[in-house]
Coordinates of C-alpha atoms (C1' of nucleotides) in Angstrom, one line a residue:
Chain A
X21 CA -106.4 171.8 -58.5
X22 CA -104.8 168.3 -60.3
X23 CA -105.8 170.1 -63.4
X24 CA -103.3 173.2 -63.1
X25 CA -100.7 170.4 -62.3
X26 CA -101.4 169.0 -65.3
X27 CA -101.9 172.0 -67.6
X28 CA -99.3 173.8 -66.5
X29 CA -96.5 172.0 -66.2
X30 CA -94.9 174.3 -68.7
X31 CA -92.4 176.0 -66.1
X32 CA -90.4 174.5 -63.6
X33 CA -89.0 176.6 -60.7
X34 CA -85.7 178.5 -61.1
X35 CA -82.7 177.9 -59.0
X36 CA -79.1 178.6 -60.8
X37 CA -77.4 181.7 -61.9
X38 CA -79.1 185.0 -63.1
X39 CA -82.7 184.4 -62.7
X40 CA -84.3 186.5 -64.9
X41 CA -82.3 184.7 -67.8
X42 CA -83.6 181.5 -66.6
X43 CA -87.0 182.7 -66.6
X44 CA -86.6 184.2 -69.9
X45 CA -84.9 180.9 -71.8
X46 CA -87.7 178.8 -70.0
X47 CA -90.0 181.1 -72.0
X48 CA -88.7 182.0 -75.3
X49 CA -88.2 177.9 -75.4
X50 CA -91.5 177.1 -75.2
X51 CA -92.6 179.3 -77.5
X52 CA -89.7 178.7 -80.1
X53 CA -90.4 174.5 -79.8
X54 CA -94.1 175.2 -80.3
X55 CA -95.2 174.0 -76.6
X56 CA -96.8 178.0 -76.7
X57 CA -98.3 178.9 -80.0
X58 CA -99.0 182.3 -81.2
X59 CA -102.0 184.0 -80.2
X60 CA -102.0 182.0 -76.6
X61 CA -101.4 183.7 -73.9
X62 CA -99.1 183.4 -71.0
X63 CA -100.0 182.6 -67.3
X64 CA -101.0 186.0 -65.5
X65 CA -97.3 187.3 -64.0
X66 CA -98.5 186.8 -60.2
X67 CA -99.1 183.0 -61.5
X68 CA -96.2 182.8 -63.2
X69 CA -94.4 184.2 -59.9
X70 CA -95.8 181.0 -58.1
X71 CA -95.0 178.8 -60.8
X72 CA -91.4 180.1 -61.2
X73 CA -91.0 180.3 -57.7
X74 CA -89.6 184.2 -57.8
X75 CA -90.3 187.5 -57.4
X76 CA -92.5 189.5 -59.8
X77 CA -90.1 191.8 -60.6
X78 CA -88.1 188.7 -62.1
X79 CA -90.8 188.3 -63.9
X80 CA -91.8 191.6 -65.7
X81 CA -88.0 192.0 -66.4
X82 CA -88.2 188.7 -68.5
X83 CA -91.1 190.0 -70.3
X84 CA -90.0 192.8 -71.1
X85 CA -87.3 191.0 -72.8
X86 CA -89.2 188.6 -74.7
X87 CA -91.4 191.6 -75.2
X88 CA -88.4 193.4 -76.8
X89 CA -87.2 190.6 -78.9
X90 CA -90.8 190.8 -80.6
X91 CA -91.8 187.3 -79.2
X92 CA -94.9 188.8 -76.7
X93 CA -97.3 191.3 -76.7
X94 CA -98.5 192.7 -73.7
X95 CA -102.5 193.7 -72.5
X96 CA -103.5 195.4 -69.5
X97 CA -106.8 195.0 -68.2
X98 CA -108.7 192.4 -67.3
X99 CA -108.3 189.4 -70.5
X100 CA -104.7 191.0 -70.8
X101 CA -101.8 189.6 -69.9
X102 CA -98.6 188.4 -72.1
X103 CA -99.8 187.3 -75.7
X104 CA -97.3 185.3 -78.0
X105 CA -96.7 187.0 -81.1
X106 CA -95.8 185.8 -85.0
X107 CA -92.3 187.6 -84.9
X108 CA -92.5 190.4 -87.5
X109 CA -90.0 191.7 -90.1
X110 CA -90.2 194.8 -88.5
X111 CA -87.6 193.5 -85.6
X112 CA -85.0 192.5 -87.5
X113 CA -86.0 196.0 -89.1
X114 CA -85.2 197.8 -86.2
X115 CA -82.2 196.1 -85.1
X116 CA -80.8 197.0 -88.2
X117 CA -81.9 200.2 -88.6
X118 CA -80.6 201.1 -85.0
X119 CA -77.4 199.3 -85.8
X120 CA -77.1 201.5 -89.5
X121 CA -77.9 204.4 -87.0
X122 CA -75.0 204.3 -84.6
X123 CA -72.6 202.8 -87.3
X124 CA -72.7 205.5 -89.9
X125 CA -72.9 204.3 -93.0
X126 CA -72.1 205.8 -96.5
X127 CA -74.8 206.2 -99.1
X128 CA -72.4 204.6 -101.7
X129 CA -72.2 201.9 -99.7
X130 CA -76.3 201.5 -99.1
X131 CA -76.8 202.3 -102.9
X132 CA -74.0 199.5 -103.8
X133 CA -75.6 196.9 -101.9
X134 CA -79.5 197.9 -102.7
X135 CA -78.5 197.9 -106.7
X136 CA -77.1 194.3 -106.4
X137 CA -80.0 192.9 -104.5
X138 CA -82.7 194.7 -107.0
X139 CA -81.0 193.5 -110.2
X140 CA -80.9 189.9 -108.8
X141 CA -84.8 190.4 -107.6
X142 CA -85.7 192.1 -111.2
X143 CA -84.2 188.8 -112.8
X144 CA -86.3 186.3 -110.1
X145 CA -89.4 188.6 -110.1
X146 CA -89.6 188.1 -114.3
X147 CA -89.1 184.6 -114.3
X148 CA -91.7 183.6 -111.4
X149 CA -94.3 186.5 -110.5
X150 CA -98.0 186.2 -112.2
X151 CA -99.2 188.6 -115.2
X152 CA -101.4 189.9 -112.9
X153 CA -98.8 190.6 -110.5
X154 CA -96.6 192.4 -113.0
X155 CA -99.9 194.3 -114.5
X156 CA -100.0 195.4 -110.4
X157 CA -96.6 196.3 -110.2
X158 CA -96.7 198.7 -113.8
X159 CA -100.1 200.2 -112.6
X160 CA -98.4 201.2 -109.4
X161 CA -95.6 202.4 -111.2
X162 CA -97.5 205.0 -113.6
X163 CA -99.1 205.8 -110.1
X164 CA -96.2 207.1 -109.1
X165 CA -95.4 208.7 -111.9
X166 CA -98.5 210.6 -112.2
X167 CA -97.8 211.4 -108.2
X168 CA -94.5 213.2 -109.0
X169 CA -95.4 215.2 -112.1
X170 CA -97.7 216.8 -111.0
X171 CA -97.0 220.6 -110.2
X172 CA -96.9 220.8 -106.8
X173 CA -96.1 216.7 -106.1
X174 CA -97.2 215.5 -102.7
X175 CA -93.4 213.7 -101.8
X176 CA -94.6 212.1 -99.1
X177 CA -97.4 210.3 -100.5
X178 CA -94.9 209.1 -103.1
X179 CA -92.4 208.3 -101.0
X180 CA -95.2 205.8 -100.0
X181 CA -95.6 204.6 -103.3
X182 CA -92.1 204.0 -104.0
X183 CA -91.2 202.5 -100.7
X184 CA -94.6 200.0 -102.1
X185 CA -93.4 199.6 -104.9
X186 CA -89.7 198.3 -103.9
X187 CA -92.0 195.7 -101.5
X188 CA -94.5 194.4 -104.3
X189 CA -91.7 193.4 -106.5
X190 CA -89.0 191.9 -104.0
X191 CA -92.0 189.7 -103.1
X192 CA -92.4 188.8 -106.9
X193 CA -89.1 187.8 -106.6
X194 CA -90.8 184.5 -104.4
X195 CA -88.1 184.5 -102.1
X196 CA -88.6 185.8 -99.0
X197 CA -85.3 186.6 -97.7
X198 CA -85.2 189.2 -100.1
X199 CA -88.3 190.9 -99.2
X200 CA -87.0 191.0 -95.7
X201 CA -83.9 192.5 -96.4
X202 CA -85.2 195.2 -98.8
X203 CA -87.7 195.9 -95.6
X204 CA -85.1 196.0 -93.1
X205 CA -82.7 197.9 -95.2
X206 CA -85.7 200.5 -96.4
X207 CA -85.5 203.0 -93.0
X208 CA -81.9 203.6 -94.0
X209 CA -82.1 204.5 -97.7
X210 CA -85.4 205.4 -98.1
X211 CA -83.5 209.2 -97.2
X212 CA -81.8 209.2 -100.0
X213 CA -84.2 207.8 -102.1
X214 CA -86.3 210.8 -100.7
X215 CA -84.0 213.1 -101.9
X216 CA -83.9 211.9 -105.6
X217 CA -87.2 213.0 -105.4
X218 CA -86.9 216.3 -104.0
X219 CA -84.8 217.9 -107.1
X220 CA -87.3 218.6 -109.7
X221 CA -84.8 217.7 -112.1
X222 CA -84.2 214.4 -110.9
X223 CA -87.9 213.6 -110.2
X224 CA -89.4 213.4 -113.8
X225 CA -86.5 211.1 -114.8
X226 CA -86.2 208.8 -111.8
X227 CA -90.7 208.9 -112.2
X228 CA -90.5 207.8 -116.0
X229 CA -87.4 205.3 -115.3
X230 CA -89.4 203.6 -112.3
X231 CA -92.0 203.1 -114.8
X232 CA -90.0 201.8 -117.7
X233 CA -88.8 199.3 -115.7
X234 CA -91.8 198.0 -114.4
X235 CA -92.3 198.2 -118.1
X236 CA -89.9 196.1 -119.0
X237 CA -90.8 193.5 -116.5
X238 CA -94.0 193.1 -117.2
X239 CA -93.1 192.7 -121.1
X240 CA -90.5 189.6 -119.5
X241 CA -87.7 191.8 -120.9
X242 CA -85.0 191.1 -118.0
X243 CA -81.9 192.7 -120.2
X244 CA -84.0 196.2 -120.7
X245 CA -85.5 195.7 -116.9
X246 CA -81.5 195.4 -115.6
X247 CA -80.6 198.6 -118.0
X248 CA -83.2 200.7 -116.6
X249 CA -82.2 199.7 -112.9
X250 CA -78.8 200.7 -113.8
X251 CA -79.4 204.2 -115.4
X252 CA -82.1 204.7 -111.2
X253 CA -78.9 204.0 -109.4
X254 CA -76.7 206.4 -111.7
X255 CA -79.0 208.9 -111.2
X256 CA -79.2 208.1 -107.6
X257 CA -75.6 208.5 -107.4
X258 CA -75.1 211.8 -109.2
X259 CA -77.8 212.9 -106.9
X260 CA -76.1 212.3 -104.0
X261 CA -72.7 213.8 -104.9
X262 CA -73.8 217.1 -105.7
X263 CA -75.9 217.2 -102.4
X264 CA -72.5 216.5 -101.3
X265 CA -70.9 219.5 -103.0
X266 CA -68.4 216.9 -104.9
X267 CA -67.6 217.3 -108.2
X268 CA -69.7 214.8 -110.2
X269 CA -66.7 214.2 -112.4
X270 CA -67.5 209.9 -112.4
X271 CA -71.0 210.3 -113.4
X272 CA -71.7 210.7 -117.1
X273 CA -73.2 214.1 -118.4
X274 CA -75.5 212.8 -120.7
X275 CA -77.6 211.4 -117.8
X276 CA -79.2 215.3 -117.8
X277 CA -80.6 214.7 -121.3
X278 CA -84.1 213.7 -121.6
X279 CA -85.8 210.3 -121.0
X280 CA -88.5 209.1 -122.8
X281 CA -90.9 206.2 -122.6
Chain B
X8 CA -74.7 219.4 -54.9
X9 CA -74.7 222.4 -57.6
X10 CA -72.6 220.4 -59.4
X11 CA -74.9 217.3 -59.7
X12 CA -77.4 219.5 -61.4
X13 CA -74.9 220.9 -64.1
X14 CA -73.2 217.5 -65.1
X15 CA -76.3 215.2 -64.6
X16 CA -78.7 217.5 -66.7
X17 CA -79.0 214.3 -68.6
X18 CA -82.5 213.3 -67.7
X19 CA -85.5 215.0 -66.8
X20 CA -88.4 213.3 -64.9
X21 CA -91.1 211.2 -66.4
X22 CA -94.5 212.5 -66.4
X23 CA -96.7 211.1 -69.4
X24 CA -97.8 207.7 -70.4
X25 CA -95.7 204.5 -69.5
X26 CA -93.2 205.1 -67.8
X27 CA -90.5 202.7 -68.6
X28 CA -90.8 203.5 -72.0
X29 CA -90.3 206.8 -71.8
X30 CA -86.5 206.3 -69.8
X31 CA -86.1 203.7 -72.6
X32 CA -86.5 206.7 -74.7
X33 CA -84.5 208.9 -72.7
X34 CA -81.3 207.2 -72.6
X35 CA -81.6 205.7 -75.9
X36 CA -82.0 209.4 -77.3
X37 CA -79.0 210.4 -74.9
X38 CA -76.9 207.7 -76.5
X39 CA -77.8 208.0 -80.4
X40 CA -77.0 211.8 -80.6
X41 CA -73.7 211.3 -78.7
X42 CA -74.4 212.6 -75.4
X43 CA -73.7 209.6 -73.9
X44 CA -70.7 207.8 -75.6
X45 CA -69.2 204.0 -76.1
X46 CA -67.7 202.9 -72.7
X47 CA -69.2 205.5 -70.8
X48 CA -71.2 204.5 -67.5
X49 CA -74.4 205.6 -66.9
X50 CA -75.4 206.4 -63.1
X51 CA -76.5 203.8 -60.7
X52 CA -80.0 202.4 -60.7
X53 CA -81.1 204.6 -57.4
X54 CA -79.3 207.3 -58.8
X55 CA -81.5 207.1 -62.0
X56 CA -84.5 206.5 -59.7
X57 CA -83.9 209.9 -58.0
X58 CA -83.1 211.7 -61.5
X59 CA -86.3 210.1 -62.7
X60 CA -88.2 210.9 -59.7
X61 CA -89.3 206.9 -60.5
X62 CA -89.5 203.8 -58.5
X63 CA -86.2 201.8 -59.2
X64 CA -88.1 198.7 -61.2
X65 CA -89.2 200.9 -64.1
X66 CA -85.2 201.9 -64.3
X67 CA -84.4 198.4 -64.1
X68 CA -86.8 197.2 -66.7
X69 CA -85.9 199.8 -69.0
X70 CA -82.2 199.2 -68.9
X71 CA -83.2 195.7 -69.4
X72 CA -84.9 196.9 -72.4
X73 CA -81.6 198.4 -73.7
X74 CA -79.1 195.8 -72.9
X75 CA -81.2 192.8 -75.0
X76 CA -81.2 195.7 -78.2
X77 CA -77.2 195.3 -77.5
X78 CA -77.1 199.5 -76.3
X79 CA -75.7 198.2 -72.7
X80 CA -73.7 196.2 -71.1
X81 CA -74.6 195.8 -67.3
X82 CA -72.1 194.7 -64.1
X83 CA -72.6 193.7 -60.7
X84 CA -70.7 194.7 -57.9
X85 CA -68.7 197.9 -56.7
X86 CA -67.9 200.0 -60.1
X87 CA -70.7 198.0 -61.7
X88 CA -73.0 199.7 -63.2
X89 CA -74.6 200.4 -66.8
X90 CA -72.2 200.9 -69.7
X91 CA -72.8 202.3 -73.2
X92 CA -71.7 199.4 -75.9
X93 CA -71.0 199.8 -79.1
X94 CA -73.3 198.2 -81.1
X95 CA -72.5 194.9 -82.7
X96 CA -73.6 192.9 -85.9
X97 CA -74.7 189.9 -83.6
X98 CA -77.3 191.9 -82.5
X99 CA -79.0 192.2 -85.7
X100 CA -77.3 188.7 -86.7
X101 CA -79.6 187.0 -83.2
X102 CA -82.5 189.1 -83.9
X103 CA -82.7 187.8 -87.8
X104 CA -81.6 184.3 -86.6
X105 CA -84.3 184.1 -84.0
X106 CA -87.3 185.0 -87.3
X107 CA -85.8 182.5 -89.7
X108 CA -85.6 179.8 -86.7
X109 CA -89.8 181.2 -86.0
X110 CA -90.5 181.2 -89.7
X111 CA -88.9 178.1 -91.4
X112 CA -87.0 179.5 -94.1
X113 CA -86.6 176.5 -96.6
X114 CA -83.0 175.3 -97.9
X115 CA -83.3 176.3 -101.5
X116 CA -84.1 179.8 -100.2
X117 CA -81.1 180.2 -98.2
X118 CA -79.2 178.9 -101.0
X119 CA -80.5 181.2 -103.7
X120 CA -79.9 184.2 -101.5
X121 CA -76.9 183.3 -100.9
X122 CA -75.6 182.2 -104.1
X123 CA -76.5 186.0 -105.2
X124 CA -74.3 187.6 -102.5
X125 CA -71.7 185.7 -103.1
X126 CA -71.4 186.5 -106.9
X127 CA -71.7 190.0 -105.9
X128 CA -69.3 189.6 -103.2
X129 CA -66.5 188.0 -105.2
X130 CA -66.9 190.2 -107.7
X131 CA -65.9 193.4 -105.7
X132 CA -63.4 191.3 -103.4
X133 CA -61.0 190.9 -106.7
X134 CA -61.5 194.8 -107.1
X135 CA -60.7 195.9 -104.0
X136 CA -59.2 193.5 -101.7
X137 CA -55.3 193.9 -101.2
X138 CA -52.9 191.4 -102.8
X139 CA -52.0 190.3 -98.9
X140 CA -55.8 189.8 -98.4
X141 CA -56.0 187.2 -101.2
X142 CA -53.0 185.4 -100.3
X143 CA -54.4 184.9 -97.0
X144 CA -57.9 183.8 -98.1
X145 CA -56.0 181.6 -100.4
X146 CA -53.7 180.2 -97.8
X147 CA -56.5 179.6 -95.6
X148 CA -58.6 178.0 -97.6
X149 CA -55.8 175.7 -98.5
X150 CA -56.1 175.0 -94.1
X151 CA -59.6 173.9 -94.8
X152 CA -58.8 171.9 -97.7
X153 CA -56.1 169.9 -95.6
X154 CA -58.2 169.8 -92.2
X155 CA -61.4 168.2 -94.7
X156 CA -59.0 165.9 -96.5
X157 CA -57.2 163.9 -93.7
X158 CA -58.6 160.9 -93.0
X159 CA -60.8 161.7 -89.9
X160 CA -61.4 164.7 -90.3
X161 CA -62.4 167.0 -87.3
X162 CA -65.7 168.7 -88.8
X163 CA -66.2 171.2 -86.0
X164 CA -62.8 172.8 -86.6
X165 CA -63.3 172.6 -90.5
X166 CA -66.9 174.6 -90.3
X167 CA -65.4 177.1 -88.4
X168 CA -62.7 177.6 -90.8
X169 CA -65.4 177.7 -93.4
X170 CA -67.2 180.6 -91.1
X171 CA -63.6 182.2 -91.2
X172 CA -63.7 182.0 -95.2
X173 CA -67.0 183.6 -95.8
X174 CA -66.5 186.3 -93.6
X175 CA -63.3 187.1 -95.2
X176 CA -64.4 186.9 -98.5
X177 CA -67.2 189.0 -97.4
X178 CA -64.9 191.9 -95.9
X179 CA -62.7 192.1 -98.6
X180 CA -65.7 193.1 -101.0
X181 CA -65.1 196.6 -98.7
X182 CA -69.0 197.4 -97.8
X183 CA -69.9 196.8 -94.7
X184 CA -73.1 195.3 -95.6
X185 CA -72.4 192.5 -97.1
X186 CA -70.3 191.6 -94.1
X187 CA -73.3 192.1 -91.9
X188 CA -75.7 189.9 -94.0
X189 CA -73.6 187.5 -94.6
X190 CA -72.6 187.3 -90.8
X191 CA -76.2 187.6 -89.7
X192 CA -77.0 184.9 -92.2
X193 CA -74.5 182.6 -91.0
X194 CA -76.4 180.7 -88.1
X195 CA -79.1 180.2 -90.3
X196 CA -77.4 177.8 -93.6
X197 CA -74.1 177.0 -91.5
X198 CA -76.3 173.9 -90.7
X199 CA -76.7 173.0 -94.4
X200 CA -72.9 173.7 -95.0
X201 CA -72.3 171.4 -92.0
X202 CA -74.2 168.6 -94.1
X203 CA -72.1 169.4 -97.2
X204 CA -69.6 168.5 -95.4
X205 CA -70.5 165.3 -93.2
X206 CA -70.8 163.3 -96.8
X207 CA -67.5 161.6 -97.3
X208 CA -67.9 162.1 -101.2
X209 CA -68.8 165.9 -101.0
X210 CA -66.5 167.0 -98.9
X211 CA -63.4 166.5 -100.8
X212 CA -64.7 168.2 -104.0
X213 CA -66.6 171.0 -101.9
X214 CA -62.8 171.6 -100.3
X215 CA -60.9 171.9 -103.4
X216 CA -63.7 173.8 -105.0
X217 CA -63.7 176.3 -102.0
X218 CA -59.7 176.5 -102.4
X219 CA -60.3 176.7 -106.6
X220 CA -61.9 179.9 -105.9
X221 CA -59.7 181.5 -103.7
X222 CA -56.8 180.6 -106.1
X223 CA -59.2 182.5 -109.0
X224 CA -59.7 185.0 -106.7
X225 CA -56.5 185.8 -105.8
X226 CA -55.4 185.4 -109.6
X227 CA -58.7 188.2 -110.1
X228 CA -60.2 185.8 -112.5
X229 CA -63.3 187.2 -111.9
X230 CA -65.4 184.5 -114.4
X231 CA -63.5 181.8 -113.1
X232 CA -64.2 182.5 -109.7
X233 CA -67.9 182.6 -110.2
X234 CA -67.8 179.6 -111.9
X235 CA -66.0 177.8 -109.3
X236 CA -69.2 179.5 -106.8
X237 CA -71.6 178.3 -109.0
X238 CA -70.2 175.0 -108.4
X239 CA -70.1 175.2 -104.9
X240 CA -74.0 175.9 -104.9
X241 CA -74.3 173.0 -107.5
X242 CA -72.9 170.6 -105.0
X243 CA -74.8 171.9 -101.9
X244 CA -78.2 171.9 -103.8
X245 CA -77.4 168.2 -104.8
X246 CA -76.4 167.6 -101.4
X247 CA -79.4 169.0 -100.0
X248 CA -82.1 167.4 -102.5
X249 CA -80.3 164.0 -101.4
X250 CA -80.8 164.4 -97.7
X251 CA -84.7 164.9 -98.5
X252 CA -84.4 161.7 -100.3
X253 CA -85.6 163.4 -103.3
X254 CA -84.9 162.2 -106.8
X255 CA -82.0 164.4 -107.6
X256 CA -83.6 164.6 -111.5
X257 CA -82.7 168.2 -111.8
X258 CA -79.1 167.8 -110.7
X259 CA -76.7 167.6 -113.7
X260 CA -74.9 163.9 -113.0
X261 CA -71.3 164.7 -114.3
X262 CA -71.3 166.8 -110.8
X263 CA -70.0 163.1 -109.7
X264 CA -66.9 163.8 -111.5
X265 CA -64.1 164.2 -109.9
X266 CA -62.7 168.1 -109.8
X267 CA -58.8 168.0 -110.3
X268 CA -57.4 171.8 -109.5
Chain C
dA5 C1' -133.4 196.2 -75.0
dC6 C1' -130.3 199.4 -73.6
dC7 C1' -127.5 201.8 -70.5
dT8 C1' -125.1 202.3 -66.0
dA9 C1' -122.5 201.1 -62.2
dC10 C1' -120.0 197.9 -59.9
dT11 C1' -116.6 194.0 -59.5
dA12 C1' -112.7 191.2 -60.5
dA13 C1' -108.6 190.3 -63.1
dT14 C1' -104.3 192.1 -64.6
dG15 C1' -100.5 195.0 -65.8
dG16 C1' -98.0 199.4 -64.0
dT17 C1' -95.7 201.7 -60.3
dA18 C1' -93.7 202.7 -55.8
dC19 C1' -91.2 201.7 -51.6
dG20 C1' -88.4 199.1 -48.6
dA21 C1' -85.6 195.4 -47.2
dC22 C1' -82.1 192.2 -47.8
dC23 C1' -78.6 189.3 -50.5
dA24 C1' -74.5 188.6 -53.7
dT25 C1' -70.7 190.3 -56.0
dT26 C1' -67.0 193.3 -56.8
dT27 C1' -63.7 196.9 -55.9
dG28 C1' -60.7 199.2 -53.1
dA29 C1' -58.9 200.9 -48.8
dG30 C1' -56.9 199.9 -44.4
dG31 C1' -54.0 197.4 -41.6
dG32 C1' -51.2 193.7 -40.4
dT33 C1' -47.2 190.6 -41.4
dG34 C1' -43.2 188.8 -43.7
Chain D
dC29 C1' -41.1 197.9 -48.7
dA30 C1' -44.0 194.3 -50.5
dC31 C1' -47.4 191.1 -50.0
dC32 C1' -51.6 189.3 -48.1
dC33 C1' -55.9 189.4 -45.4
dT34 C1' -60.0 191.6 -43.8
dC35 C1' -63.5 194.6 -44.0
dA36 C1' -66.4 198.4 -45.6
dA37 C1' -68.9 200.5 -49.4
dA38 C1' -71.1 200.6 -53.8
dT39 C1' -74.0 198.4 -56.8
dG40 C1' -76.8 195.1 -59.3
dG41 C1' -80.2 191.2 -58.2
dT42 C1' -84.2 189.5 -55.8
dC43 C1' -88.3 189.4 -52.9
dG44 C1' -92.6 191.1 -50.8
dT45 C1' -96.3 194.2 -50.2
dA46 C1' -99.2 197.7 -51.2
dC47 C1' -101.7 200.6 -54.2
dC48 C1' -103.1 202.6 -58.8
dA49 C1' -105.0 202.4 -63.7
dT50 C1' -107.1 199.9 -67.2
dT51 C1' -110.1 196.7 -69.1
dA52 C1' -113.8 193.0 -69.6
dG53 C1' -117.6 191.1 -67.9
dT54 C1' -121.7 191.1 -65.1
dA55 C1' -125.6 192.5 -62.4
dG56 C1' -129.0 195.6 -61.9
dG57 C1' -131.9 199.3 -63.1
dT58 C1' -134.6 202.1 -66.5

DNA sequence: ACCTACTAATGGTACGACCATTTGAGGGTG
DNA sequence: CACCCTCAAATGGTCGTACCATTAGTAGGT
């Protein structure tokens, strides 16, 4: 009886304002201060009702909040109950990906930002990453290239690789910021990306350039790595203006001749 | 009454699975494809709970659900109600705040992540912005330099002016996602920026720096403006190494200069 | 030793009641 | 007519109870 006194003296009844905010800043506080670490889990909701001094329904709405913002994980059953969670990537993911979604946003624009954020990764990623991480990141890459030339390419499964390969080497880059953002970013131009790879044409030549730049970074060849980066985001572009029916009058015409390795 | 079933087709009741997940889906479905726009209000709670055929604490947890991802925007009282919002940055900016405050992003990484939108950033702000634009970022900046020069200088109003500066800077580079980054970003180094500036001897040279490159901006001298950025991130690295009480071995000493404009 | 059936804990849902806040309509007064 | 006051109605916010569904553990039987 002392005991729960003494355990749980991790809440303190509500009285002011909205009290479903209350609970939830009680929560999220303890958790974000370390007084809950991840993996414990939260009193049972009718405890929590006698410890908060509400309703239930108070509390399930605060939950679900906290549950929302990534921060708990919910069990039903007996040993269930609210779980604190390590918040994921995939949050911030969302929240951007639903904010992209409602706010329309132009592929020029997505391709614009993604190129400046790869070339700076592509320099970072030479500089820090292992051998063995840049032997990973070329064997992935002729992966993929083997993937799409084949005659009848399986675009989903290389979709996967691609989408892979864009995470193995923003996290080369040893900076995590940049792995989040490519992550978060990846639900809204992974379409487009998709696309590339849907015109034969473009397929071979975006295939052979992914793997000449993993090339070059594995040879520690940042000029030839930023070049090859350059020529995927040209062809990117003239990709997506002729799905738009424009004239691809900006985009060079030598780009249709032939790349080799 | 035959009216009711023609306008309020909207929702259809809930049969499978959980069930406040499922209206989540419902209304978040009727809001992303436009059926239900920006301002709108959606029907009352009970209303929802007949439409549903649900009890009302599902509709009120799911509509909890919605307002923390920033879709709605409830109010109490007569005409109260749900209302669609239009979805803000701070959304994504709280919900990438809240994982870098959980996941103890160090200094150095902010800084490098941000030193490599900036360059980017500047570079497409002297290519696109208006002339007015850069006479107001240059005017403003000139505000901060004066509010961080006088002799007790208020530091609150100063880092908001600062704020002010990046997000400018930011929306003259015309793509939207550099604004959002660099907004959602914000909260997490303003705190380092904030130390930048609480040191007497920093402050003045990280005030004309900052008004050094508006002045090259707004003079679209592109390399001089990156150099005056790579100054600034100079200084705050030096700044920052100090405050750990780190020997400052890799920090070029001359920075101690003084920087005439 | 294995399987089964039961029990207890816990989240999920429903219903009903009442409170607090806000808007707007009605009516009175200057 | 214009202004102010009061009151009713709509609506979200909270509480309480009851019951259902799922899950983990346990006791008992084969």
């Amino acid at each position: 009886m002392s005991e729960d006194k003494y355990i749980e003296k991790l809440f303190i009844p509500v009285s002011i304002g909205r009290v479903s905010e209350e609970v939830v800043l009680q929560i999220e506080a303890a958790i974000l201060d370390g007084r809950l670490k991840a993996g414990e889990r939260l009193p049972s909701e009718r405890e929590m009702q006698s410890q908060f001094g509400t309703g239930r329904g108070v509390i399930r709405e605060a939950i679900k909040i906290l549950k929302q913002k990534g921060l708990l994980e919910v069990r039903k059953g007996a040993k269930g109950g609210a779980y604190v969670r390590e918040l994921e990537v995939s949050n911030v993911s969302e929240s951007l990906a639903l904010f992209l979604k409602q706010h329309q946003v132009s592929p020029e624009t997505l391709i614009e930002f993604r190129e400046s954020m790869d070339r700076t990764i592509t320099t970072l990623a030479i500089a820090r990453s292992s051998v063995d991480e840049k032997e990973a990141l070329l064997k992935e890459a002729l992966r993929f290239k083997a993937t799409l030339l084949e005659p009848d390419p399986d675009l989903v499964a290389a979709a996967e690789i691609d989408r892979n390969l864009n995470i193995m080497l923003a996290r080369m880059a040893r900076n995590e910021l940049f792995e989040w953002v490519m992550h978060a970013l990846q639900m809204g131009f992974s379409s487009h990306d998709f696309a590339l790879y849907e015109d034969a044409s473009y397929r071979a030549k975006a295939a052979t350039n992914w793997s000449n730049t993993a090339r070059a970074i594995s040879e520690e060849e940042p000029m030839k790595a930023l070049s090859f980066i350059g020529l995927h985001y040209a062809l990117l572009r003239q990709c997506v203006d002729e799905m738009n029916g424009e004239a691809a009058s900006m985009v060079a015409p030598f780009l249709d001749d032939n790349i080799e390795e």
